[in-house]
Amino acid sequence: MTTTTASPTRRHVLPWSALLALGTAVFITSLTETLPAGVLPQMSSSLGVSSGAAGQTVTVYATGTALTAIPLAAATAGVRRKPLLLIAMAVFLVANTLTAAASTYAVLLVSRFLAGVAAGLAWAILAGYARRIAPAGQEGRAIAIAMTGIPLALSLGVPAGTLIGQQIGWRVSFVAVSVITLAVLGWITFSVPAVSRPTTTAQEAKPTTLQTLRAPGVTAIMVVVVTFVLGHTVIYAYIAPYLWHAGLGTAADAILLAFGIACLISIWYTGRHIDGRPRGLALTAATLFTLATAAFAATTAQAVVWVAAVAWGLGWGAAPTLLQTAAGHAGTRRSPAIADTAQAILVTLWNAAMALGGIIGGLLLQRVDVTADATAAAVLGVLSLAVIALARHHAFAPTGQDTP
């Protein structure tokens, strides 16, 4: 079983420096995934390819993560967590720097795939790491702090990177990420405590995907991952055309900023209460998301769109923390190795759902109409809500309990 030596202080006080270091790692890996979307014209012009081809750098990154997160997590199940995290971030640094220096489209694709692989391994480690170094009973709050990097990357990081790319050059945006990554490597080295991973049997050390999914609650949580992330991506990837249709195209930046602020409020509130009532928070998040997307589908009245965007942010902002915490808790009831494999499965499904959401959303936009994406998102929201409501015995249970 996994063991961590906790000091008397850490039993009661969150290790803020360590958690913020992990959160910054989440931030830069999340930012780098979607950063090309903001600098596509500059990238395509520089490399002599179409904007569509340049846009595949986002797909390649997600593919690298989705294809390798589970096998890498299984292969490294017995490796000490801190050295493994440092290696993953070091590979990410090299790959991202190669992206900034890429002189050809082929090199760019290879570097993006490698960055996605490194990020996938890091994501499979980070939530479990935050959980292990947290005081007993505050594991969910620790994960919330670490996962704050995701909404920060979407609401602040991508716009900042886009501005840098437009004013100075797209390569400078990636250089800036590499500089931050170098600083994070030092921060993790000196601030994040080591956690050992002794295991009792070879089976415990490397649980299979099937063994992990058989753990009570894990499959239900993964279904929610797919439906929630798929629903979010279907609408988020094509929100700009929808806003233009609603007569709010020129206000898109302000609406997305309101969405981002709502995400931050949601993750703050979730972090404070998740250890005591995760199921209630999950039900609330899915309900807010479903109502918001249903409102998008029902009307383009501008006042409604603004309110729905805020409700969407309040629902979606909680999702990374809720899902990571639920998966970790459900897996830990069997073994720490099961918990790590559950996180790897979550990362894989998350990125696969993002890639599929982009495809489905595009097809609906082209073949139906601009509100079809919102309708599909609302349907997927209803499915998420149903699974959360029905999986009442094991999934989304309070910390330290098998049932609510």
Short mmCIF file of N, CA and C in Angstrom, two decimals, residues 43-49 97-109 111 170-171:
data_model
loop_
_atom_site.label_atom_id
_atom_site.label_comp_id
_atom_site.label_asym_id
_atom_site.label_seq_id
_atom_site.Cartn_x
_atom_site.Cartn_y
_atom_site.Cartn_z
N MET A 43 0.58 30.82 -36.78
CA MET A 43 1.24 29.53 -36.97
C MET A 43 1.16 29.08 -38.43
N SER A 44 -0.03 29.19 -39.01
CA SER A 44 -0.21 28.72 -40.39
C SER A 44 0.61 29.55 -41.35
N SER A 45 0.68 30.87 -41.14
CA SER A 45 1.47 31.74 -42.01
C SER A 45 2.96 31.44 -41.88
N SER A 46 3.41 31.22 -40.65
CA SER A 46 4.83 30.97 -40.42
C SER A 46 5.31 29.66 -41.03
N LEU A 47 4.46 28.64 -40.97
CA LEU A 47 4.86 27.31 -41.43
C LEU A 47 4.36 26.99 -42.84
N GLY A 48 3.58 27.90 -43.43
CA GLY A 48 3.11 27.69 -44.79
C GLY A 48 2.06 26.61 -44.91
N VAL A 49 1.18 26.48 -43.91
CA VAL A 49 0.10 25.50 -43.97
C VAL A 49 -1.22 26.23 -43.74
N THR A 97 9.47 23.36 -25.88
CA THR A 97 10.54 24.18 -26.45
C THR A 97 10.76 23.82 -27.92
N LEU A 98 10.67 22.53 -28.23
CA LEU A 98 10.79 22.10 -29.62
C LEU A 98 9.65 22.67 -30.47
N THR A 99 8.46 22.76 -29.88
CA THR A 99 7.33 23.38 -30.58
C THR A 99 7.65 24.83 -30.93
N ALA A 100 8.20 25.56 -29.97
CA ALA A 100 8.53 26.97 -30.20
C ALA A 100 9.58 27.13 -31.30
N ALA A 101 10.46 26.13 -31.43
CA ALA A 101 11.56 26.24 -32.40
C ALA A 101 11.28 25.51 -33.71
N ALA A 102 10.10 24.87 -33.83
CA ALA A 102 9.82 24.04 -35.00
C ALA A 102 9.92 24.83 -36.29
N SER A 103 10.68 24.29 -37.23
CA SER A 103 10.87 24.97 -38.52
C SER A 103 10.00 24.37 -39.61
N THR A 104 9.43 23.18 -39.35
CA THR A 104 8.56 22.53 -40.32
C THR A 104 7.30 22.03 -39.64
N TYR A 105 6.29 21.79 -40.43
CA TYR A 105 5.02 21.31 -39.90
C TYR A 105 5.17 19.93 -39.27
N ALA A 106 6.00 19.07 -39.89
CA ALA A 106 6.20 17.72 -39.37
C ALA A 106 6.82 17.76 -37.97
N VAL A 107 7.82 18.61 -37.79
CA VAL A 107 8.45 18.74 -36.48
C VAL A 107 7.44 19.26 -35.46
N LEU A 108 6.61 20.19 -35.88
CA LEU A 108 5.59 20.75 -34.99
C LEU A 108 4.63 19.65 -34.50
N LEU A 109 4.18 18.79 -35.42
CA LEU A 109 3.26 17.73 -35.03
C LEU A 109 3.92 16.75 -34.06
N SER A 111 6.43 17.32 -32.01
CA SER A 111 6.64 17.96 -30.71
C SER A 111 5.34 18.08 -29.93
N TRP A 170 3.83 33.89 -32.36
CA TRP A 170 3.29 32.70 -31.72
C TRP A 170 4.37 31.90 -31.00
N ARG A 171 5.60 31.95 -31.51
CA ARG A 171 6.68 31.19 -30.87
C ARG A 171 6.97 31.73 -29.46
#
